[in-house]
Amino acid sequence: MTELNYGLSEMAQEIRSMMREFAETRVKPVRAELDEKGIFPADLLRELGKMDLMGLYIPVEYGGTFEGDSLCNIVAVEELSRVCLGVSTSFAANGLGSDPILLGGSEEQKKKYLPPIAAGEKFAAYALTEPNAGSDAGSIRTTAVKKGDKYVLNGTKQWITNGGEADTYCVFAVTNKAKGARGVSCFIVEKGTPGFTFGKKENKLGIRASATRELIFQDCEVPAENLIGREGTGFIWAMRTFDLSRPGIAAQAIGLAQGALDEAVSYAKVREQFGRPVIANQGLQWMLADMATKLEAARALTYATVRAIDAGQKDYSKYSAMCKVFASDMVMEVTTNALQALGGYGYMKEYPVEKMMRDAKILQIYEGTNQIQRDIIGMALNKEYASLAK
C-alpha cells in the first residue's frame, strides 16, 4: 500500500515499524478476548515499557526517549489504535496522566514520578471529570484543604481512564471556592494513600480493555509537596494538558479509521456478488474513496499541528481542537461505512469492524466533546478577527 511521505524522522519511522509489528503480533491475537472480558492490558503495556515505547513523550533526563519529536508518540498511538483502541487508550492515558507533571511539576516531582512511568513499571491517570463537571471543568467540587504540611482531599472523580490500575494520579481539586476556576489546584496522589479508594469498573460500549472507574476521596491526606505548581494553577495545567493531548486523540482516530478502511477494502476485493468482486461497484468505490480521502486529510492536519507545537508555536489550542473534532467525526463515519461495506458480516463479532465502530464513538466524547471543540475553534476565530478589525 502506498503512503504519503510526511518526512518522518528516522526515529519516528523506526518506532512506527516497532509498534506496527507489536500490534499485529501481540495485540491482534488477543484483542477480541480483551474486549469481550474487559481485561486491562497491563502485561502488554509492561512489554512496551521494556521496548522503550512507554516514555515517548517523556524527556530523556526523566527516563523517557523524547528528544523534541512528538510525532514519535503520535505514530505509536496511531499504529496501536489501528489494531485495538482499547489497548491504545490504556497506553495513551499514561501520557495524559503525566502531562500536568511535565508541564507544571517541580524537578523533584519529575524525577520521582516520571521514570517508572516511562519504564512501564507504573501507570498514570488524569482525574478531572466529576458527576457534575464534565465539559464544564470549572465546576468541579472535589476539595483540598491545607492542614499543616498536608492537603486533605474529599470528593469523587468519575469515568477516570486507567482508574484502579494506575499508580500515579493527577487529581484536580478546589483549594479556594471563591475564585472559581482560579481556585482549582492539581495534586499528585499515589494509589494506596489512606482515604483514596475506587468505585466499580464501568461496563462500557467500547474500549472495553481500558479500565474506567470512579475515584473516591474521603479525608485523603496528601503531602503538600505533591501540589503541582502553586495553588490556583490547576485549571491552567488542565487546559494546557488538553491542548497537548488532543492531537493524540486525533492519532487514535486516524489509526482506528485506517484499520477499518483496511478491513473494508480487503473484504470488498474478495467478496463476490453478481459474478464479480463488490469493489468493482462504483457506489462502493466512491464510499471507500471518501473514507480514504477524509482519513488522509485528518492525518495531514494532525501531523502539521504536532510539528507546529514542537516548533514552539505559542497559540495552538484552535488547531488541537480542529485535529480532535475533524478526526473523531471522520472515524465515526469511516467505521460506520466500513461495517456497511461488510454487510451482514460486519455486524458479526467474528469480524473486527463491529468492535471498531463501538470503539470509535468515545473519540467524539472524551477529552472534551466535539461540541466543546467547536466552541474553542469559534471563540478563537472571533478573537482573531476582532483583532484584525482594529
mmCIF file of C-alpha atoms in Angstrom:
data_model
loop_
_atom_site.group_PDB
_atom_site.id
_atom_site.type_symbol
_atom_site.label_atom_id
_atom_site.label_comp_id
_atom_site.label_asym_id
_atom_site.label_seq_id
_atom_site.Cartn_x
_atom_site.Cartn_y
_atom_site.Cartn_z
ATOM 1 C CA MET A 1 0.000 0.000 0.000
ATOM 2 C CA THR A 2 1.377 3.402 -0.976
ATOM 3 C CA GLU A 3 1.701 6.059 1.734
ATOM 4 C CA LEU A 4 2.320 9.782 1.533
ATOM 5 C CA ASN A 5 5.812 10.836 2.516
ATOM 6 C CA TYR A 6 5.308 13.064 5.543
ATOM 7 C CA GLY A 7 9.029 13.420 6.113
ATOM 8 C CA LEU A 8 9.015 11.443 9.346
ATOM 9 C CA SER A 9 12.339 11.337 11.147
ATOM 10 C CA GLU A 10 14.319 8.122 11.087
ATOM 11 C CA MET A 11 13.400 7.546 14.737
ATOM 12 C CA ALA A 12 9.676 8.081 14.075
ATOM 13 C CA GLN A 13 9.802 5.604 11.195
ATOM 14 C CA GLU A 14 11.556 3.047 13.385
ATOM 15 C CA ILE A 15 9.027 3.498 16.186
ATOM 16 C CA ARG A 16 6.145 3.167 13.735
ATOM 17 C CA SER A 17 7.585 -0.132 12.476
ATOM 18 C CA MET A 18 8.153 -1.426 16.015
ATOM 19 C CA MET A 19 4.648 -0.550 17.164
ATOM 20 C CA ARG A 20 3.048 -1.929 13.991
ATOM 21 C CA GLU A 21 4.785 -5.262 14.489
ATOM 22 C CA PHE A 22 3.882 -5.320 18.193
ATOM 23 C CA ALA A 23 0.240 -4.517 17.446
ATOM 24 C CA GLU A 24 -0.001 -7.218 14.771
ATOM 25 C CA THR A 25 1.799 -9.976 16.662
ATOM 26 C CA ARG A 26 0.946 -9.288 20.315
ATOM 27 C CA VAL A 27 -2.292 -7.289 20.357
ATOM 28 C CA LYS A 28 -4.325 -8.548 17.408
ATOM 29 C CA PRO A 29 -4.450 -12.202 18.602
ATOM 30 C CA VAL A 30 -5.961 -11.181 21.958
ATOM 31 C CA ARG A 31 -7.965 -8.040 21.151
ATOM 32 C CA ALA A 32 -11.331 -9.838 20.914
ATOM 33 C CA GLU A 33 -10.819 -11.526 24.294
ATOM 34 C CA LEU A 34 -9.637 -8.308 25.945
ATOM 35 C CA ASP A 35 -12.729 -6.557 24.592
ATOM 36 C CA GLU A 36 -15.228 -9.260 25.493
ATOM 37 C CA LYS A 37 -13.926 -9.812 29.025
ATOM 38 C CA GLY A 38 -12.877 -6.228 29.727
ATOM 39 C CA ILE A 39 -9.306 -7.202 30.584
ATOM 40 C CA PHE A 40 -6.878 -4.368 31.270
ATOM 41 C CA PRO A 41 -3.735 -4.981 29.152
ATOM 42 C CA ALA A 42 -1.168 -4.497 31.919
ATOM 43 C CA ASP A 43 1.182 -7.171 30.585
ATOM 44 C CA LEU A 44 1.161 -5.656 27.107
ATOM 45 C CA LEU A 45 1.932 -2.204 28.499
ATOM 46 C CA ARG A 46 4.824 -3.575 30.520
ATOM 47 C CA GLU A 47 6.179 -5.200 27.366
ATOM 48 C CA LEU A 48 6.031 -1.813 25.661
ATOM 49 C CA GLY A 49 7.940 -0.382 28.602
ATOM 50 C CA LYS A 50 10.717 -2.894 28.079
ATOM 51 C CA MET A 51 10.788 -1.838 24.397
ATOM 52 C CA ASP A 52 11.253 1.836 25.460
ATOM 53 C CA LEU A 53 7.873 2.724 23.941
ATOM 54 C CA MET A 54 6.064 3.857 27.102
ATOM 55 C CA GLY A 55 8.077 7.052 27.513
ATOM 56 C CA LEU A 56 7.949 8.521 24.004
ATOM 57 C CA TYR A 57 6.609 11.830 25.391
ATOM 58 C CA ILE A 58 8.886 11.910 28.464
ATOM 59 C CA PRO A 59 12.268 13.690 28.102
ATOM 60 C CA VAL A 60 15.415 11.589 28.246
ATOM 61 C CA GLU A 61 16.515 13.185 31.526
ATOM 62 C CA TYR A 62 13.453 11.688 33.230
ATOM 63 C CA GLY A 63 13.850 8.200 31.807
ATOM 64 C CA GLY A 64 11.942 8.637 28.552
ATOM 65 C CA THR A 65 13.010 8.855 24.924
ATOM 66 C CA PHE A 66 11.562 12.247 23.903
ATOM 67 C CA GLU A 67 14.091 14.494 22.193
ATOM 68 C CA GLY A 68 11.841 17.063 20.558
ATOM 69 C CA ASP A 69 9.923 14.947 18.021
ATOM 70 C CA SER A 70 6.352 14.410 19.215
ATOM 71 C CA LEU A 71 5.477 12.565 16.013
ATOM 72 C CA CYS A 72 7.286 9.571 17.512
ATOM 73 C CA ASN A 73 4.483 9.284 20.067
ATOM 74 C CA ILE A 74 1.766 10.172 17.550
ATOM 75 C CA VAL A 75 2.694 7.385 15.118
ATOM 76 C CA ALA A 76 2.974 4.908 18.002
ATOM 77 C CA VAL A 77 -0.553 5.761 19.167
ATOM 78 C CA GLU A 78 -1.762 5.571 15.576
ATOM 79 C CA GLU A 79 -0.343 2.097 14.968
ATOM 80 C CA LEU A 80 -1.671 0.690 18.239
ATOM 81 C CA SER A 81 -5.115 2.193 17.553
ATOM 82 C CA ARG A 82 -5.134 0.600 14.123
ATOM 83 C CA VAL A 83 -5.441 -2.798 15.831
ATOM 84 C CA CYS A 84 -7.178 -2.052 19.164
ATOM 85 C CA LEU A 85 -8.402 1.265 20.522
ATOM 86 C CA GLY A 86 -8.938 -0.223 23.984
ATOM 87 C CA VAL A 87 -5.253 -1.086 24.345
ATOM 88 C CA SER A 88 -4.323 2.224 22.727
ATOM 89 C CA THR A 89 -6.412 4.162 25.247
ATOM 90 C CA SER A 90 -4.732 2.350 28.148
ATOM 91 C CA PHE A 91 -1.374 3.241 26.587
ATOM 92 C CA ALA A 92 -2.153 6.868 25.758
ATOM 93 C CA ALA A 93 -3.790 7.631 29.119
ATOM 94 C CA ASN A 94 -0.353 7.411 30.717
ATOM 95 C CA GLY A 95 0.642 10.452 28.693
ATOM 96 C CA LEU A 96 -2.491 12.313 29.753
ATOM 97 C CA GLY A 97 -1.814 11.441 33.388
ATOM 98 C CA SER A 98 1.813 12.558 33.125
ATOM 99 C CA ASP A 99 1.302 15.850 31.286
ATOM 100 C CA PRO A 100 0.441 18.007 34.340
ATOM 101 C CA ILE A 101 3.690 16.840 35.955
ATOM 102 C CA LEU A 102 5.625 17.558 32.766
ATOM 103 C CA LEU A 103 4.010 20.988 32.394
ATOM 104 C CA GLY A 104 3.980 22.270 35.961
ATOM 105 C CA GLY A 105 5.768 19.799 38.168
ATOM 106 C CA SER A 106 8.887 20.589 40.148
ATOM 107 C CA GLU A 107 12.204 18.986 39.308
ATOM 108 C CA GLU A 108 11.794 16.702 42.308
ATOM 109 C CA GLN A 109 8.328 15.612 41.191
ATOM 110 C CA LYS A 110 9.517 14.877 37.675
ATOM 111 C CA LYS A 111 12.484 12.824 38.883
ATOM 112 C CA LYS A 112 10.325 10.873 41.323
ATOM 113 C CA TYR A 113 7.258 10.075 39.237
ATOM 114 C CA LEU A 114 8.197 10.086 35.548
ATOM 115 C CA PRO A 115 10.970 7.427 35.275
ATOM 116 C CA PRO A 116 8.821 4.469 36.470
ATOM 117 C CA ILE A 117 6.026 5.571 34.109
ATOM 118 C CA ALA A 118 8.470 5.757 31.201
ATOM 119 C CA ALA A 119 9.722 2.263 32.045
ATOM 120 C CA GLY A 120 6.209 0.803 32.104
ATOM 121 C CA GLU A 121 6.674 -0.157 35.751
ATOM 122 C CA LYS A 122 3.896 2.186 36.893
ATOM 123 C CA PHE A 123 0.844 3.603 35.138
ATOM 124 C CA ALA A 124 -0.645 7.101 35.314
ATOM 125 C CA ALA A 125 -4.128 8.624 35.217
ATOM 126 C CA TYR A 126 -5.668 12.071 34.850
ATOM 127 C CA ALA A 127 -8.523 12.856 37.245
ATOM 128 C CA LEU A 128 -10.587 15.906 36.314
ATOM 129 C CA THR A 129 -14.132 14.747 35.432
ATOM 130 C CA GLU A 130 -16.817 14.512 38.118
ATOM 131 C CA PRO A 131 -20.519 13.580 38.155
ATOM 132 C CA ASN A 132 -21.432 17.282 37.801
ATOM 133 C CA ALA A 133 -18.328 18.529 35.996
ATOM 134 C CA GLY A 134 -17.600 17.117 32.568
ATOM 135 C CA SER A 135 -17.236 19.671 29.791
ATOM 136 C CA ASP A 136 -17.673 22.381 32.451
ATOM 137 C CA ALA A 137 -14.372 21.567 34.132
ATOM 138 C CA GLY A 138 -14.524 24.763 36.165
ATOM 139 C CA SER A 139 -17.434 23.329 38.190
ATOM 140 C CA ILE A 140 -15.520 20.594 39.995
ATOM 141 C CA ARG A 141 -16.494 20.030 43.631
ATOM 142 C CA THR A 142 -13.689 17.861 44.986
ATOM 143 C CA THR A 143 -11.970 19.937 47.655
ATOM 144 C CA ALA A 144 -8.439 20.126 49.029
ATOM 145 C CA VAL A 145 -7.994 21.852 52.380
ATOM 146 C CA LYS A 146 -4.499 22.569 53.649
ATOM 147 C CA LYS A 147 -3.758 21.356 57.169
ATOM 148 C CA GLY A 148 -0.166 21.821 58.239
ATOM 149 C CA ASP A 149 2.132 20.121 55.767
ATOM 150 C CA LYS A 150 -0.701 18.187 54.100
ATOM 151 C CA TYR A 151 -3.796 18.734 51.977
ATOM 152 C CA VAL A 152 -6.971 16.819 52.827
ATOM 153 C CA LEU A 153 -8.962 15.776 49.753
ATOM 154 C CA ASN A 154 -12.681 14.992 49.731
ATOM 155 C CA GLY A 155 -14.873 14.247 46.724
ATOM 156 C CA THR A 156 -15.284 11.909 43.768
ATOM 157 C CA LYS A 157 -13.990 11.700 40.233
ATOM 158 C CA GLN A 158 -15.939 9.916 37.512
ATOM 159 C CA TRP A 159 -15.019 7.972 34.361
ATOM 160 C CA ILE A 160 -11.289 8.053 35.021
ATOM 161 C CA THR A 161 -9.295 6.159 32.406
ATOM 162 C CA ASN A 162 -6.770 3.739 33.972
ATOM 163 C CA GLY A 163 -8.690 4.199 37.223
ATOM 164 C CA GLY A 164 -7.768 1.491 39.693
ATOM 165 C CA GLU A 165 -4.913 0.287 37.501
ATOM 166 C CA ALA A 166 -2.765 3.419 37.641
ATOM 167 C CA ASP A 167 -0.278 4.060 40.424
ATOM 168 C CA THR A 168 0.058 7.833 39.945
ATOM 169 C CA TYR A 169 -2.944 10.169 39.664
ATOM 170 C CA CYS A 170 -3.015 13.860 38.797
ATOM 171 C CA VAL A 171 -6.111 14.990 40.683
ATOM 172 C CA PHE A 172 -7.796 18.391 40.328
ATOM 173 C CA ALA A 173 -9.449 19.828 43.427
ATOM 174 C CA VAL A 174 -10.775 23.168 44.673
ATOM 175 C CA THR A 175 -8.497 24.962 47.138
ATOM 176 C CA ASN A 176 -10.386 28.289 47.040
ATOM 177 C CA LYS A 177 -14.067 28.072 46.092
ATOM 178 C CA ALA A 178 -14.462 31.858 45.939
ATOM 179 C CA LYS A 179 -12.094 32.101 42.987
ATOM 180 C CA GLY A 180 -13.952 29.678 40.694
ATOM 181 C CA ALA A 181 -11.660 28.139 38.072
ATOM 182 C CA ARG A 182 -8.764 30.161 39.510
ATOM 183 C CA GLY A 183 -9.238 28.371 42.795
ATOM 184 C CA VAL A 184 -8.545 24.909 41.331
ATOM 185 C CA SER A 185 -5.250 23.166 42.126
ATOM 186 C CA CYS A 186 -3.639 19.934 40.934
ATOM 187 C CA PHE A 187 -2.178 17.223 43.174
ATOM 188 C CA ILE A 188 -0.224 14.025 42.636
ATOM 189 C CA VAL A 189 -1.965 11.252 44.564
ATOM 190 C CA GLU A 190 -0.475 7.786 44.831
ATOM 191 C CA LYS A 191 -2.506 4.598 44.767
ATOM 192 C CA GLY A 192 -2.693 3.143 48.265
ATOM 193 C CA THR A 193 -2.892 6.510 50.026
ATOM 194 C CA PRO A 194 -5.285 6.158 53.006
ATOM 195 C CA GLY A 195 -8.685 7.615 52.168
ATOM 196 C CA PHE A 196 -8.265 7.029 48.424
ATOM 197 C CA THR A 197 -10.445 4.201 47.065
ATOM 198 C CA PHE A 198 -12.134 3.157 43.820
ATOM 199 C CA GLY A 199 -15.700 2.591 42.693
ATOM 200 C CA LYS A 200 -16.844 -0.176 40.364
ATOM 201 C CA LYS A 201 -15.270 -0.753 36.980
ATOM 202 C CA GLU A 202 -17.611 0.703 34.349
ATOM 203 C CA ASN A 203 -19.259 -1.612 31.811
ATOM 204 C CA LYS A 204 -18.811 0.304 28.555
ATOM 205 C CA LEU A 205 -19.990 0.178 24.939
ATOM 206 C CA GLY A 206 -16.455 0.289 23.549
ATOM 207 C CA ILE A 207 -12.762 0.485 24.531
ATOM 208 C CA ARG A 208 -13.615 -2.302 26.943
ATOM 209 C CA ALA A 209 -9.972 -3.281 27.534
ATOM 210 C CA SER A 210 -9.476 0.177 29.008
ATOM 211 C CA ALA A 211 -10.306 0.443 32.723
ATOM 212 C CA THR A 212 -12.722 3.221 33.685
ATOM 213 C CA ARG A 213 -13.523 3.732 37.378
ATOM 214 C CA GLU A 214 -14.750 6.260 39.902
ATOM 215 C CA LEU A 215 -12.165 7.656 42.321
ATOM 216 C CA ILE A 216 -13.303 8.318 45.880
ATOM 217 C CA PHE A 217 -11.503 10.631 48.315
ATOM 218 C CA GLN A 218 -12.561 10.575 51.966
ATOM 219 C CA ASP A 219 -10.292 12.655 54.196
ATOM 220 C CA CYS A 220 -7.395 11.636 51.967
ATOM 221 C CA GLU A 221 -4.190 13.259 53.209
ATOM 222 C CA VAL A 222 -1.697 14.222 50.509
ATOM 223 C CA PRO A 223 1.750 15.720 51.261
ATOM 224 C CA ALA A 224 1.946 19.436 50.475
ATOM 225 C CA GLU A 225 4.947 18.765 48.211
ATOM 226 C CA ASN A 226 2.569 16.854 45.902
ATOM 227 C CA LEU A 227 0.918 20.113 44.848
ATOM 228 C CA ILE A 228 1.799 20.802 41.202
ATOM 229 C CA GLY A 229 2.920 24.401 40.806
ATOM 230 C CA ARG A 230 1.136 26.894 43.048
ATOM 231 C CA GLU A 231 -2.354 26.856 44.486
ATOM 232 C CA GLY A 232 -4.868 28.059 41.917
ATOM 233 C CA THR A 233 -2.874 26.994 38.857
ATOM 234 C CA GLY A 234 -4.639 23.654 38.385
ATOM 235 C CA PHE A 235 -7.042 24.871 35.716
ATOM 236 C CA ILE A 236 -4.077 26.117 33.678
ATOM 237 C CA TRP A 237 -2.452 22.670 33.805
ATOM 238 C CA ALA A 238 -5.774 21.046 32.918
ATOM 239 C CA MET A 239 -6.318 23.154 29.792
ATOM 240 C CA ARG A 240 -2.684 23.026 28.663
ATOM 241 C CA THR A 241 -2.785 19.260 29.033
ATOM 242 C CA PHE A 242 -5.789 19.069 26.712
ATOM 243 C CA ASP A 243 -4.093 21.317 24.165
ATOM 244 C CA LEU A 244 -1.191 18.849 24.093
ATOM 245 C CA SER A 245 -3.260 15.672 24.236
ATOM 246 C CA ARG A 246 -5.982 16.372 21.668
ATOM 247 C CA PRO A 247 -3.734 15.672 18.658
ATOM 248 C CA GLY A 248 -3.183 12.306 20.359
ATOM 249 C CA ILE A 249 -6.952 11.690 20.250
ATOM 250 C CA ALA A 250 -6.784 12.549 16.560
ATOM 251 C CA ALA A 251 -3.980 9.990 16.180
ATOM 252 C CA GLN A 252 -6.219 7.389 17.796
ATOM 253 C CA ALA A 253 -8.970 8.249 15.326
ATOM 254 C CA ILE A 254 -6.580 8.085 12.369
ATOM 255 C CA GLY A 255 -5.234 4.701 13.387
ATOM 256 C CA LEU A 256 -8.675 3.258 14.058
ATOM 257 C CA ALA A 257 -10.002 4.598 10.743
ATOM 258 C CA GLN A 258 -7.007 3.114 8.917
ATOM 259 C CA GLY A 259 -7.710 -0.271 10.478
ATOM 260 C CA ALA A 260 -11.380 -0.080 9.464
ATOM 261 C CA LEU A 261 -10.519 1.013 5.918
ATOM 262 C CA ASP A 262 -8.024 -1.857 5.608
ATOM 263 C CA GLU A 263 -10.721 -4.337 6.632
ATOM 264 C CA ALA A 264 -13.303 -2.829 4.287
ATOM 265 C CA VAL A 265 -11.079 -2.790 1.189
ATOM 266 C CA SER A 266 -9.675 -6.262 1.858
ATOM 267 C CA TYR A 267 -13.182 -7.669 2.211
ATOM 268 C CA ALA A 268 -14.529 -5.825 -0.846
ATOM 269 C CA LYS A 269 -11.769 -7.286 -3.009
ATOM 270 C CA VAL A 270 -12.603 -10.915 -2.188
ATOM 271 C CA ARG A 271 -16.390 -10.806 -1.629
ATOM 272 C CA GLU A 272 -18.197 -11.578 -4.873
ATOM 273 C CA GLN A 273 -21.742 -10.714 -5.840
ATOM 274 C CA PHE A 274 -23.262 -10.994 -9.314
ATOM 275 C CA GLY A 275 -20.096 -12.682 -10.528
ATOM 276 C CA ARG A 276 -17.557 -10.010 -9.607
ATOM 277 C CA PRO A 277 -15.855 -8.550 -6.507
ATOM 278 C CA VAL A 278 -18.055 -5.973 -4.799
ATOM 279 C CA ILE A 279 -15.259 -3.406 -5.009
ATOM 280 C CA ALA A 280 -15.998 -3.261 -8.749
ATOM 281 C CA ASN A 281 -19.282 -1.489 -7.960
ATOM 282 C CA GLN A 282 -18.952 2.252 -8.333
ATOM 283 C CA GLY A 283 -21.167 3.005 -5.349
ATOM 284 C CA LEU A 284 -18.832 1.121 -3.017
ATOM 285 C CA GLN A 285 -15.720 2.519 -4.722
ATOM 286 C CA TRP A 286 -16.901 6.054 -4.099
ATOM 287 C CA MET A 287 -17.683 5.314 -0.459
ATOM 288 C CA LEU A 288 -14.212 3.829 0.049
ATOM 289 C CA ALA A 289 -12.665 6.785 -1.791
ATOM 290 C CA ASP A 290 -14.350 9.270 0.562
ATOM 291 C CA MET A 291 -13.244 7.241 3.567
ATOM 292 C CA ALA A 292 -9.615 7.230 2.403
ATOM 293 C CA THR A 293 -9.621 10.923 1.485
ATOM 294 C CA LYS A 294 -11.031 12.126 4.812
ATOM 295 C CA LEU A 295 -8.636 9.841 6.669
ATOM 296 C CA GLU A 296 -5.612 11.319 4.901
ATOM 297 C CA ALA A 297 -6.867 14.859 5.460
ATOM 298 C CA ALA A 298 -7.108 14.159 9.199
ATOM 299 C CA ARG A 299 -3.593 12.721 9.220
ATOM 300 C CA ALA A 300 -2.169 15.748 7.395
ATOM 301 C CA LEU A 301 -3.846 18.232 9.769
ATOM 302 C CA THR A 302 -2.698 16.309 12.829
ATOM 303 C CA TYR A 303 0.913 15.904 11.734
ATOM 304 C CA ALA A 304 1.104 19.600 10.785
ATOM 305 C CA THR A 305 -0.286 20.641 14.179
ATOM 306 C CA VAL A 306 2.142 18.418 16.091
ATOM 307 C CA ARG A 307 5.059 19.829 14.107
ATOM 308 C CA ALA A 308 3.894 23.377 14.882
ATOM 309 C CA ILE A 309 3.759 22.575 18.614
ATOM 310 C CA ASP A 310 7.265 21.087 18.504
ATOM 311 C CA ALA A 311 8.478 24.175 16.643
ATOM 312 C CA GLY A 312 7.346 26.358 19.532
ATOM 313 C CA GLN A 313 4.073 27.814 18.212
ATOM 314 C CA LYS A 314 2.504 29.526 21.207
ATOM 315 C CA ASP A 315 -1.215 29.590 20.470
ATOM 316 C CA TYR A 316 -2.244 26.192 19.191
ATOM 317 C CA SER A 317 -5.472 25.493 21.111
ATOM 318 C CA LYS A 318 -7.554 26.099 17.991
ATOM 319 C CA TYR A 319 -5.542 23.657 15.903
ATOM 320 C CA SER A 320 -5.527 20.983 18.609
ATOM 321 C CA ALA A 321 -9.320 21.293 18.741
ATOM 322 C CA MET A 322 -9.523 21.095 14.947
ATOM 323 C CA CYS A 323 -7.488 17.883 14.960
ATOM 324 C CA LYS A 324 -9.686 16.288 17.579
ATOM 325 C CA VAL A 325 -13.058 17.274 16.122
ATOM 326 C CA PHE A 326 -12.252 16.553 12.486
ATOM 327 C CA ALA A 327 -10.518 13.224 13.079
ATOM 328 C CA SER A 328 -13.068 11.877 15.549
ATOM 329 C CA ASP A 329 -16.024 12.823 13.348
ATOM 330 C CA MET A 330 -14.158 11.222 10.464
ATOM 331 C CA VAL A 331 -13.548 7.924 12.269
ATOM 332 C CA MET A 332 -17.195 7.612 13.283
ATOM 333 C CA GLU A 333 -18.154 7.940 9.622
ATOM 334 C CA VAL A 334 -15.388 5.631 8.396
ATOM 335 C CA THR A 335 -16.104 2.826 10.862
ATOM 336 C CA THR A 336 -19.844 3.039 10.159
ATOM 337 C CA ASN A 337 -19.226 2.831 6.418
ATOM 338 C CA ALA A 338 -16.681 0.044 6.868
ATOM 339 C CA LEU A 339 -19.329 -2.001 8.659
ATOM 340 C CA GLN A 340 -21.744 -1.202 5.825
ATOM 341 C CA ALA A 341 -19.187 -2.400 3.278
ATOM 342 C CA LEU A 342 -19.044 -5.788 5.001
ATOM 343 C CA GLY A 343 -22.819 -6.045 5.067
ATOM 344 C CA GLY A 344 -24.181 -8.675 7.460
ATOM 345 C CA TYR A 345 -20.683 -9.953 8.184
ATOM 346 C CA GLY A 346 -19.708 -6.531 9.510
ATOM 347 C CA TYR A 347 -22.389 -6.843 12.197
ATOM 348 C CA MET A 348 -20.946 -10.094 13.490
ATOM 349 C CA LYS A 349 -18.385 -10.269 16.302
ATOM 350 C CA GLU A 350 -16.228 -12.705 14.309
ATOM 351 C CA TYR A 351 -15.187 -9.673 12.269
ATOM 352 C CA PRO A 352 -13.361 -6.761 13.955
ATOM 353 C CA VAL A 353 -15.308 -3.937 12.320
ATOM 354 C CA GLU A 354 -18.246 -4.018 14.748
ATOM 355 C CA LYS A 355 -15.756 -3.525 17.600
ATOM 356 C CA MET A 356 -14.110 -0.689 15.699
ATOM 357 C CA MET A 357 -17.456 1.044 15.300
ATOM 358 C CA ARG A 358 -18.236 0.650 19.016
ATOM 359 C CA ASP A 359 -14.794 1.920 19.974
ATOM 360 C CA ALA A 360 -14.955 4.949 17.671
ATOM 361 C CA LYS A 361 -17.801 6.716 19.470
ATOM 362 C CA ILE A 362 -15.799 7.596 22.573
ATOM 363 C CA LEU A 363 -13.406 9.690 20.483
ATOM 364 C CA GLN A 364 -16.191 12.235 19.921
ATOM 365 C CA ILE A 365 -16.734 12.445 23.683
ATOM 366 C CA TYR A 366 -13.641 12.181 25.866
ATOM 367 C CA GLU A 367 -11.065 14.926 26.378
ATOM 368 C CA GLY A 368 -13.730 17.471 25.505
ATOM 369 C CA THR A 369 -16.829 16.677 23.449
ATOM 370 C CA ASN A 370 -16.821 17.733 19.831
ATOM 371 C CA GLN A 371 -19.355 20.426 20.645
ATOM 372 C CA ILE A 372 -16.818 21.903 23.079
ATOM 373 C CA GLN A 373 -14.107 21.679 20.408
ATOM 374 C CA ARG A 374 -16.268 23.730 18.068
ATOM 375 C CA ASP A 375 -16.756 26.289 20.831
ATOM 376 C CA ILE A 376 -12.964 26.545 21.230
ATOM 377 C CA ILE A 377 -12.450 26.978 17.488
ATOM 378 C CA GLY A 378 -15.281 29.502 17.186
ATOM 379 C CA MET A 379 -14.075 31.615 20.125
ATOM 380 C CA ALA A 380 -10.542 31.611 18.710
ATOM 381 C CA LEU A 381 -11.818 32.795 15.332
ATOM 382 C CA ASN A 382 -13.895 35.511 16.986
ATOM 383 C CA LYS A 383 -10.845 36.742 18.885
ATOM 384 C CA GLU A 384 -8.553 36.612 15.842
ATOM 385 C CA TYR A 385 -10.928 38.506 13.561
ATOM 386 C CA ALA A 386 -11.719 41.058 16.263
ATOM 387 C CA SER A 387 -8.018 41.935 16.434
ATOM 388 C CA LEU A 388 -7.883 42.243 12.634
ATOM 389 C CA ALA A 389 -10.753 44.745 12.674
ATOM 390 C CA LYS A 390 -8.851 47.169 14.929
#
